[in-house]
Amino acid sequence: MSFICGLPILECVYCLGCARWVWKKCLYTAGYESENWGLATAEEFEPVPRICRIILSVYEEDLRNPQWAPPGGYGMNPDWVVLRKDYEDNQGCVTPYMIYLDHDHAEIILAVRGLNLAKESDYAVLLDNKLGQAEFHGGYVHNGLLKAAGWVFDAEYEVLRDLIAKNPTYMLIFGGHSLGAGVVALLTLLALDNRDKLGIQRNKIRCFALAPTRCMSLNLAVRYADVINSVVLQDDFLPRTTTALEVVFKLLLCLPCLLCIMCLKDTCTLEEKRLKDPRRLYAPGRLYHIVERKPLRIGRFPPVVRTAVPVDGRFEHIVLSCNATSDHAIIWIEREAQWALNLMLEKDQQMEIPAEQKMVRQESLAREHSQEYHAALQRAVALDIPQAYSPSSYGTFQEIHDGEDSGGLRRSKGSFLSSKKRTESWNEFVGRLFDVDDSGHMVFKKTNV
């Protein structure tokens, strides 16, 4: 009898707990995720709106007579377009893309457009994401996107190699939006893994993934953060969607219900369990978060761009927002990115920074990014994330120290020795133990007893 009398109390407690969770989740905004990140600078963020416009131009049939140009136009020279490939050319293996030779900024750009809701082939690529099906260098990647990236690389690496040979000082830029962002992120991994075919150094390759799908495991996302840059606008749902994408599209007509289910699932999953899951996919590389709305405020505010290489807390929670889908649109990303860049440039002009100091600031920025990159890798090692190491020296900017080695993060921060120093110490060690005889062979030194 006493048990039955206590049921209403338990129901009230349960309802209050659910109401509290819903209230906290409704007040949760995307700004909380990046509130402790550093602010991006104009130098590092400058390519983003420009890459957005180049990706938008892939949607145009004729660049000389554009129909969907943003305010101010695309800022492109149609004569510098090397090639364009549509769905017919790609055989449904990947979305349309373009290679553009930007002489004004000394860049070779491969831009891939996003998902076409009317094309079944795009769904086939996006929904081919069985976890654990595709492995890459000790991690896991999105299977369908890896196939698409491999198709693009096999089709265009000779064209890219010729362009790099003719323009050896140019940067190789990969840019994409949504599904295309996942393709270029994995295409960057393939390019880095086959640099001998392209004839290019690591620090000459950069990737800008705009509103990317979660396409690689955490160890790869952190390990390649020196080259891959992901841009997320406020509440965008896709970089936060951990549920299998085929489920998302099956329940697209009931997206609010799906978002609530995913919120509940992510809330009830322990952080340690998420980090220890090697097949859990994440948004790739360094993250740039454009924040333009504040809680309990109406309208958009001047955007602020925050950046970091987070390990834990890496866009883990769905944001219940009416803008979760609109923030995914590349048109909004381009507008807000350009607005944010203009604000950064205005601030620099007001401070009247001399050109020499700008060069010093650029070197300081590269150094800070390198240190943050190493710290993220060390954090990944501390969390026992497998294969969390850097395969080479820092790549996004010019190298700060000649021969700097960023591998072997299981050592402490102060034990990062350059390859030159390690070679010298090895030579000294060999010189103490061996001599060279008259025939040129190495023999042990004789010690006096």
Coordinates of C-alpha atoms in Angstrom, one line a residue:
M1 CA 0.0 0.0 0.0
S2 CA 2.8 2.4 0.9
F3 CA 4.5 1.6 -2.4
I4 CA 1.3 2.5 -4.4
C5 CA 1.1 5.8 -2.5
G6 CA 4.6 6.6 -3.5
L7 CA 4.0 6.2 -7.3
P8 CA 2.6 9.7 -7.8
I9 CA 5.6 11.2 -6.1
L10 CA 7.9 9.2 -8.4
E11 CA 5.9 10.3 -11.4
C12 CA 6.2 14.0 -10.3
V13 CA 10.0 13.6 -9.8
Y14 CA 10.3 12.0 -13.2
C15 CA 8.2 14.7 -14.9
L16 CA 10.2 17.4 -13.1
G17 CA 13.5 15.8 -14.2
C18 CA 12.3 15.6 -17.8
A19 CA 11.1 19.2 -17.7
R20 CA 14.4 20.4 -16.3
W21 CA 16.3 18.5 -19.1
V22 CA 14.1 20.0 -21.8
W23 CA 14.5 23.5 -20.3
K24 CA 18.3 23.2 -20.2
K25 CA 18.4 21.8 -23.7
C26 CA 16.2 24.6 -25.1
L27 CA 18.5 27.2 -23.4
Y28 CA 21.6 25.4 -24.7
T29 CA 23.1 27.4 -27.6
A30 CA 26.0 26.8 -29.9
G31 CA 28.0 29.6 -28.4
Y32 CA 28.6 27.6 -25.3
E33 CA 30.7 25.0 -27.2
S34 CA 33.3 27.6 -28.3
E35 CA 33.1 30.1 -25.6
N36 CA 36.6 29.2 -24.4
W37 CA 38.2 29.1 -27.8
G38 CA 40.5 31.8 -29.1
L39 CA 39.4 34.4 -31.7
A40 CA 40.4 33.9 -35.3
T41 CA 42.4 36.6 -37.1
A42 CA 41.9 38.1 -40.5
E43 CA 45.1 36.5 -41.9
E44 CA 43.9 33.0 -41.2
F45 CA 40.2 33.5 -41.9
E46 CA 40.7 35.5 -45.2
P47 CA 40.3 32.5 -47.6
V48 CA 37.0 31.3 -46.1
P49 CA 34.5 33.7 -47.8
R50 CA 36.5 33.5 -51.1
I51 CA 36.4 29.7 -51.1
C52 CA 32.7 29.9 -50.3
R53 CA 32.1 32.0 -53.5
I54 CA 34.2 29.6 -55.6
I55 CA 32.1 26.7 -54.3
L56 CA 29.0 28.6 -55.1
S57 CA 30.3 29.2 -58.7
V58 CA 30.2 25.4 -59.3
Y59 CA 26.4 25.7 -59.3
E60 CA 26.5 28.0 -62.3
E61 CA 26.3 26.7 -65.8
D62 CA 28.0 29.7 -67.3
L63 CA 30.3 31.8 -65.2
R64 CA 30.3 34.6 -67.9
N65 CA 26.5 34.9 -67.4
P66 CA 26.0 34.0 -63.7
Q67 CA 22.4 33.6 -62.4
W68 CA 23.1 33.1 -58.7
A69 CA 26.0 35.3 -57.9
P70 CA 26.2 36.7 -54.4
P71 CA 26.5 40.5 -53.8
G72 CA 29.7 41.7 -55.4
G73 CA 29.9 38.7 -57.7
Y74 CA 32.1 35.7 -57.5
G75 CA 35.4 37.6 -58.0
M76 CA 36.6 35.0 -60.5
N77 CA 38.1 35.1 -63.9
P78 CA 36.3 32.6 -66.1
D79 CA 39.5 32.2 -68.2
W80 CA 41.3 30.7 -65.2
V81 CA 38.9 27.8 -64.9
V82 CA 41.0 24.7 -65.7
L83 CA 38.1 22.2 -65.9
R84 CA 34.5 21.6 -64.7
K85 CA 32.8 18.2 -64.3
D86 CA 29.1 17.6 -64.0
Y87 CA 27.1 14.6 -62.9
E88 CA 27.4 13.1 -66.4
D89 CA 31.1 13.4 -66.3
N90 CA 31.4 12.0 -62.8
Q91 CA 29.2 9.0 -63.5
G92 CA 27.3 9.6 -60.3
C93 CA 30.4 8.9 -58.2
V94 CA 30.7 12.4 -56.7
T95 CA 29.0 15.8 -56.9
P96 CA 30.1 18.3 -59.6
Y97 CA 33.4 20.0 -59.0
M98 CA 35.8 22.5 -60.6
I99 CA 39.5 23.2 -60.7
Y100 CA 40.4 26.9 -60.7
L101 CA 43.8 28.5 -61.0
D102 CA 43.7 31.7 -58.9
H103 CA 46.7 33.7 -60.0
D104 CA 45.7 36.7 -57.8
H105 CA 46.1 34.6 -54.6
A106 CA 48.7 32.1 -56.0
E107 CA 46.3 29.1 -55.4
I108 CA 45.3 26.0 -57.2
I109 CA 41.7 25.3 -56.0
L110 CA 39.6 22.2 -56.3
A111 CA 36.1 23.0 -55.2
V112 CA 33.3 20.4 -54.7
R113 CA 29.7 21.4 -54.4
G114 CA 27.2 20.0 -51.8
L115 CA 24.4 17.6 -51.9
N116 CA 21.7 17.8 -54.6
L117 CA 18.4 16.7 -53.1
A118 CA 17.2 15.7 -56.5
K119 CA 20.0 13.3 -57.2
E120 CA 19.9 9.7 -56.0
S121 CA 23.6 9.2 -56.6
D122 CA 24.4 11.8 -54.0
Y123 CA 22.3 9.9 -51.4
A124 CA 24.1 6.7 -52.4
V125 CA 27.4 8.4 -51.6
L126 CA 26.2 10.0 -48.3
L127 CA 24.3 7.0 -47.0
D128 CA 27.2 4.5 -47.6
N129 CA 28.6 5.1 -44.1
K130 CA 28.6 1.8 -42.2
L131 CA 30.8 2.3 -39.2
G132 CA 34.1 0.4 -39.3
Q133 CA 33.8 -0.5 -43.0
A134 CA 36.6 1.9 -44.1
E135 CA 39.9 2.1 -42.3
F136 CA 42.6 4.7 -43.0
H137 CA 46.0 5.0 -41.3
G138 CA 44.9 3.7 -37.9
G139 CA 41.5 5.4 -37.9
Y140 CA 38.1 5.1 -39.5
V141 CA 36.5 7.2 -42.2
H142 CA 33.2 7.6 -44.0
N143 CA 33.1 4.8 -46.5
G144 CA 31.1 6.5 -49.3
L145 CA 33.0 9.7 -49.0
L146 CA 36.3 7.9 -49.2
K147 CA 35.2 6.2 -52.4
A148 CA 34.2 9.5 -53.9
A149 CA 37.5 11.2 -52.8
G150 CA 39.4 8.3 -54.3
W151 CA 37.5 8.7 -57.6
V152 CA 38.3 12.4 -57.8
F153 CA 42.0 11.8 -56.9
D154 CA 42.4 9.1 -59.5
A155 CA 40.7 11.3 -62.1
E156 CA 42.5 14.5 -61.4
Y157 CA 45.9 13.9 -59.8
E158 CA 47.7 14.2 -63.2
V159 CA 46.0 17.6 -63.9
L160 CA 46.9 18.8 -60.4
R161 CA 50.5 17.5 -60.8
D162 CA 50.9 19.5 -64.0
L163 CA 49.5 22.6 -62.4
I164 CA 51.8 22.3 -59.4
A165 CA 54.8 21.7 -61.7
K166 CA 54.0 24.9 -63.7
N167 CA 53.2 26.9 -60.6
P168 CA 55.6 25.5 -57.8
T169 CA 55.0 28.4 -55.4
Y170 CA 51.2 28.1 -55.5
M171 CA 49.2 26.6 -52.6
L172 CA 46.9 23.6 -53.3
I173 CA 43.5 24.3 -51.9
F174 CA 40.7 21.8 -51.5
G175 CA 37.3 23.3 -50.7
G176 CA 33.8 21.8 -50.4
H177 CA 30.4 22.3 -48.7
S178 CA 28.3 19.7 -46.9
L179 CA 28.8 16.4 -48.7
G180 CA 31.5 18.0 -50.8
A181 CA 33.2 19.1 -47.5
G182 CA 33.5 15.5 -46.5
V183 CA 34.8 14.6 -49.9
V184 CA 37.6 17.2 -49.9
A185 CA 38.5 16.4 -46.3
L186 CA 39.2 12.7 -47.3
L187 CA 40.7 13.9 -50.6
T188 CA 43.2 15.9 -48.5
L189 CA 44.2 12.7 -46.7
L190 CA 44.7 11.0 -50.0
A191 CA 46.7 13.9 -51.3
L192 CA 48.9 13.9 -48.2
D193 CA 49.4 10.2 -48.5
N194 CA 50.4 10.5 -52.2
R195 CA 52.5 13.6 -52.2
D196 CA 55.0 11.9 -54.4
K197 CA 52.4 11.6 -57.2
L198 CA 51.6 15.3 -56.9
G199 CA 55.1 16.6 -56.3
I200 CA 54.2 18.9 -53.4
Q201 CA 55.2 19.5 -49.8
R202 CA 52.8 19.1 -46.9
N203 CA 52.8 22.8 -46.0
K204 CA 51.6 23.7 -49.5
I205 CA 48.3 21.8 -49.0
R206 CA 45.2 23.2 -47.2
C207 CA 41.6 22.2 -47.0
F208 CA 38.5 24.2 -46.1
A209 CA 35.5 22.1 -45.3
L210 CA 32.4 24.2 -44.9
A211 CA 29.5 22.7 -42.9
P212 CA 31.1 19.3 -43.1
T213 CA 29.5 16.0 -42.4
R214 CA 31.3 13.9 -39.7
C215 CA 33.6 11.9 -41.8
M216 CA 36.6 10.7 -39.8
S217 CA 37.5 9.2 -36.4
L218 CA 38.8 11.5 -33.6
N219 CA 42.4 10.5 -34.0
L220 CA 42.4 11.4 -37.7
A221 CA 40.4 14.6 -37.0
V222 CA 43.0 15.8 -34.6
R223 CA 46.1 14.4 -36.4
Y224 CA 45.3 16.3 -39.6
A225 CA 44.2 19.5 -37.9
D226 CA 47.3 21.3 -39.2
V227 CA 46.0 21.0 -42.8
I228 CA 42.2 20.6 -42.7
N229 CA 40.0 23.5 -41.5
S230 CA 36.3 23.1 -40.8
V231 CA 33.9 26.1 -40.8
V232 CA 30.6 25.8 -38.9
L233 CA 28.0 28.5 -38.7
Q234 CA 26.3 28.8 -35.3
D235 CA 23.7 26.0 -34.9
D236 CA 24.4 23.9 -38.1
F237 CA 23.1 20.4 -37.4
L238 CA 25.2 18.3 -39.8
P239 CA 28.6 18.6 -38.0
R240 CA 26.8 17.6 -34.8
T241 CA 24.8 14.7 -36.2
T242 CA 26.2 11.5 -34.8
T243 CA 23.3 9.3 -35.8
A244 CA 23.7 7.3 -39.0
L245 CA 22.7 9.6 -41.9
E246 CA 20.4 7.0 -43.5
V247 CA 18.3 7.3 -40.3
V248 CA 18.3 11.1 -40.7
F249 CA 17.0 11.0 -44.2
K250 CA 14.4 8.4 -43.4
L251 CA 13.0 10.6 -40.7
L252 CA 13.5 13.9 -42.5
L253 CA 9.8 14.6 -42.4
C254 CA 9.9 14.4 -38.6
L255 CA 13.2 16.2 -38.1
P256 CA 12.2 17.9 -34.8
C257 CA 11.4 14.4 -33.3
L258 CA 14.7 13.1 -34.6
L259 CA 16.6 16.0 -33.1
C260 CA 15.0 15.4 -29.7
I261 CA 15.9 11.7 -29.9
M262 CA 19.5 12.5 -30.8
C263 CA 19.7 15.1 -28.0
L264 CA 18.5 12.5 -25.5
K265 CA 20.9 9.9 -26.8
D266 CA 23.9 12.2 -26.7
T267 CA 23.0 13.5 -23.2
C268 CA 22.8 10.0 -21.8
T269 CA 26.0 8.8 -23.4
L270 CA 29.1 9.2 -21.2
E271 CA 31.9 11.4 -22.5
E272 CA 34.5 8.6 -21.8
K273 CA 32.4 6.1 -23.8
R274 CA 32.2 8.5 -26.8
L275 CA 35.9 9.2 -26.8
K276 CA 36.9 5.5 -26.5
D277 CA 34.7 4.5 -29.5
P278 CA 37.3 4.3 -32.4
R279 CA 34.5 4.2 -35.0
R280 CA 32.7 7.3 -33.9
L281 CA 33.1 9.9 -36.6
Y282 CA 33.8 13.6 -36.1
A283 CA 34.0 16.9 -38.0
P284 CA 37.5 17.1 -39.4
G285 CA 40.5 19.2 -38.6
R286 CA 40.8 22.6 -36.9
L287 CA 37.3 24.1 -36.2
Y288 CA 36.2 27.7 -37.0
H289 CA 32.9 28.5 -35.3
I290 CA 31.0 31.6 -36.5
V291 CA 28.8 32.8 -33.7
E292 CA 26.2 35.4 -34.5
R293 CA 23.3 34.8 -32.1
K294 CA 23.0 35.0 -28.3
P295 CA 20.6 33.2 -25.9
L296 CA 17.3 35.0 -25.2
R297 CA 18.2 37.6 -27.9
I298 CA 16.3 38.3 -31.1
G299 CA 18.0 38.7 -34.4
R300 CA 21.6 38.3 -35.7
F301 CA 24.5 40.1 -34.1
P302 CA 27.9 41.0 -35.6
P303 CA 29.5 37.6 -36.1
V304 CA 32.5 36.5 -34.1
V305 CA 34.8 33.7 -35.3
R306 CA 36.4 31.4 -32.7
T307 CA 38.9 28.7 -33.5
A308 CA 40.5 25.8 -31.8
V309 CA 41.6 22.2 -32.2
P310 CA 39.3 20.6 -29.5
V311 CA 39.5 17.0 -28.6
D312 CA 36.7 16.5 -26.0
G313 CA 33.7 18.7 -26.5
R314 CA 34.0 18.6 -30.3
F315 CA 30.5 19.6 -31.4
E316 CA 29.0 16.7 -29.5
H317 CA 25.5 18.0 -28.9
I318 CA 22.6 18.8 -31.2
V319 CA 21.3 22.3 -30.7
L320 CA 17.5 22.6 -30.6
S321 CA 17.2 25.7 -32.8
C322 CA 14.9 26.9 -35.7
N323 CA 18.1 27.8 -37.5
A324 CA 19.7 24.4 -37.3
T325 CA 19.0 23.8 -41.0
S326 CA 19.3 27.3 -42.4
D327 CA 22.8 27.7 -40.8
H328 CA 23.8 24.8 -43.1
A329 CA 23.2 26.8 -46.3
I330 CA 26.4 27.9 -48.0
I331 CA 24.8 31.3 -48.9
W332 CA 24.4 32.1 -45.2
I333 CA 27.9 30.9 -44.5
E334 CA 29.4 33.1 -47.2
R335 CA 27.5 36.2 -46.0
E336 CA 28.4 35.8 -42.4
A337 CA 32.0 34.8 -43.1
Q338 CA 32.4 37.9 -45.3
W339 CA 30.8 40.1 -42.6
A340 CA 33.1 38.6 -39.9
L341 CA 36.1 39.2 -42.1
N342 CA 35.2 42.8 -42.8
L343 CA 34.9 43.4 -39.1
M344 CA 38.3 41.9 -38.5
L345 CA 39.8 44.1 -41.3
E346 CA 38.1 47.2 -39.9
K347 CA 39.6 46.5 -36.5
D348 CA 43.1 46.1 -38.0
Q349 CA 42.7 49.4 -39.9
Q350 CA 41.6 51.2 -36.8
M351 CA 44.7 49.9 -35.0
E352 CA 46.8 50.9 -38.0
I353 CA 49.1 47.9 -37.8
P354 CA 52.3 48.5 -39.9
A355 CA 53.2 45.9 -42.6
E356 CA 56.3 44.8 -40.7
Q357 CA 54.2 44.1 -37.5
K358 CA 51.7 42.2 -39.6
M359 CA 54.5 39.9 -40.8
V360 CA 55.5 39.4 -37.1
R361 CA 51.9 38.7 -36.2
Q362 CA 51.7 36.1 -39.0
E363 CA 54.8 34.3 -37.7
S364 CA 53.3 34.5 -34.2
L365 CA 50.0 33.1 -35.4
A366 CA 51.8 30.1 -37.1
R367 CA 53.7 29.5 -33.8
E368 CA 50.5 29.6 -31.8
H369 CA 48.7 27.3 -34.1
S370 CA 51.6 24.8 -34.0
Q371 CA 51.6 24.9 -30.2
E372 CA 47.9 24.4 -30.0
Y373 CA 48.1 21.6 -32.5
H374 CA 50.7 19.8 -30.3
A375 CA 48.7 20.4 -27.2
A376 CA 45.6 18.8 -28.9
L377 CA 47.6 15.8 -29.8
Q378 CA 48.9 15.5 -26.3
R379 CA 45.4 15.8 -24.9
A380 CA 44.3 13.0 -27.3
V381 CA 47.2 10.8 -26.0
A382 CA 46.2 11.6 -22.4
L383 CA 42.7 10.4 -23.2
D384 CA 44.1 7.1 -24.6
I385 CA 42.8 7.8 -28.1
P386 CA 44.6 5.3 -30.4
Q387 CA 46.9 6.5 -33.2
A388 CA 46.8 10.1 -32.0
Y389 CA 50.1 11.4 -33.4
S390 CA 51.2 13.7 -36.1
P391 CA 52.6 12.2 -39.3
S392 CA 54.8 15.2 -40.1
S393 CA 55.7 18.7 -39.3
Y394 CA 53.0 21.4 -39.0
G395 CA 51.5 22.0 -42.4
T396 CA 49.0 24.9 -42.6
F397 CA 51.5 27.7 -42.4
Q398 CA 55.2 27.9 -43.3
E399 CA 57.4 25.9 -41.0
I400 CA 58.7 27.8 -38.0
H401 CA 61.7 25.7 -37.2
D402 CA 63.6 23.8 -39.8
G403 CA 63.1 20.1 -39.5
E404 CA 60.7 20.4 -36.6
D405 CA 59.3 17.0 -35.8
S406 CA 55.7 16.8 -34.4
G407 CA 55.5 13.0 -34.2
G408 CA 55.7 10.8 -31.1
L409 CA 53.4 12.7 -28.9
R410 CA 53.8 10.2 -26.2
R411 CA 56.8 12.1 -25.1
S412 CA 56.5 15.2 -23.0
K413 CA 56.2 18.7 -24.6
G414 CA 59.7 19.6 -23.8
S415 CA 61.2 16.5 -25.5
F416 CA 60.3 17.5 -29.0
L417 CA 63.7 17.3 -30.7
S418 CA 64.3 18.3 -34.3
S419 CA 65.4 15.7 -36.7
K420 CA 68.7 17.5 -37.2
K421 CA 69.6 17.4 -33.5
R422 CA 68.6 13.7 -33.4
T423 CA 70.9 13.0 -36.4
E424 CA 73.8 14.8 -34.8
S425 CA 73.4 12.9 -31.5
W426 CA 73.3 9.6 -33.3
N427 CA 76.5 10.5 -35.3
E428 CA 78.3 11.4 -32.1
F429 CA 77.2 8.1 -30.5
V430 CA 78.5 6.1 -33.5
G431 CA 81.7 8.1 -33.5
R432 CA 82.4 7.2 -29.9
L433 CA 82.0 3.5 -30.5
F434 CA 83.4 2.9 -34.0
D435 CA 86.5 3.6 -36.1
V436 CA 86.9 3.2 -39.9
D437 CA 89.8 0.9 -40.9
D438 CA 91.9 1.2 -44.1
S439 CA 89.5 -0.9 -46.1
G440 CA 86.6 1.5 -45.2
H441 CA 84.8 -0.9 -42.8
M442 CA 83.6 0.2 -39.4
V443 CA 85.3 -1.5 -36.4
F444 CA 84.9 -1.1 -32.7
K445 CA 87.3 1.3 -31.1
K446 CA 90.0 -0.3 -29.0
T447 CA 90.0 0.8 -25.4
N448 CA 93.1 1.1 -23.2
V449 CA 92.9 -1.2 -20.2

